Coordinates of C-alpha atoms in Angstrom, one line a residue:
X1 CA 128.9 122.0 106.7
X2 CA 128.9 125.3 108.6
X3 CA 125.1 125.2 108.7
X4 CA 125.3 122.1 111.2
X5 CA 123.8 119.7 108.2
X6 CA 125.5 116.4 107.9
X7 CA 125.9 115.3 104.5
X8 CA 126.3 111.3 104.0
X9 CA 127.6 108.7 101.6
X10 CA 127.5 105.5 101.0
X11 CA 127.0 102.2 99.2
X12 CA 123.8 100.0 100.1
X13 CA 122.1 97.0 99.4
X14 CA 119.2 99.0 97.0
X15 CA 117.0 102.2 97.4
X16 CA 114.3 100.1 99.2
X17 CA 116.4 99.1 102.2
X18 CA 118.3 103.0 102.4
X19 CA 114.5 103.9 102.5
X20 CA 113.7 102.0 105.3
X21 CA 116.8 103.1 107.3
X22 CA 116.5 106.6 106.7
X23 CA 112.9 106.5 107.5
X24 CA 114.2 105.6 111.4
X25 CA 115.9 109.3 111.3
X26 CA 112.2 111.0 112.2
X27 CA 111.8 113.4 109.4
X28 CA 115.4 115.1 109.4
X29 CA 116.6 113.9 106.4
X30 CA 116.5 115.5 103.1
X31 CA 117.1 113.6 100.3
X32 CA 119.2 115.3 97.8
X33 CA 120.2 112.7 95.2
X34 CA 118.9 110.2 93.1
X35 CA 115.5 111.0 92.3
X36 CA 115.2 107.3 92.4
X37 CA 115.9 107.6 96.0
X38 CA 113.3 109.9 96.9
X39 CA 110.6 108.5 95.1
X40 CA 111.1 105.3 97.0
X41 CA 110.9 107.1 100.0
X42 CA 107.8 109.0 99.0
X43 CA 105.9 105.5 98.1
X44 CA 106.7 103.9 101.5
X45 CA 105.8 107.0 103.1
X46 CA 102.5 107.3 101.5
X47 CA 102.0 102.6 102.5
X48 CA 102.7 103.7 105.8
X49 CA 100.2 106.5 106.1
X50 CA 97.9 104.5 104.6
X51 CA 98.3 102.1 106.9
X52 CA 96.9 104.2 109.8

């Protein structure tokens, strides 16, 4: 992309393990597709911050 985004594809294991990967990346993701996908990331999110 022109922009300097990176856009990436690829087959895993489920949405709960590509959750915990792209959690790693710090905030500099954006989720784009499934909706599945985000709302996974959006309930581990809001366990971890719970956490605290």
């Amino acid at each position: 992309m022109t922009d300097g985004r990176l856009e990436v594809s690829f087959r895993s294991g489920g949405f709960f393990e590509l959750a915990c990967h792209l959690f790693r990346w710090n905030g500099s993701v954006e989720i784009v597709a499934p909706d599945i996908l985000r709302e996974t990331m959006r309930e581990q999110l809001q366990k971890s911050a719970a956490r605290l």
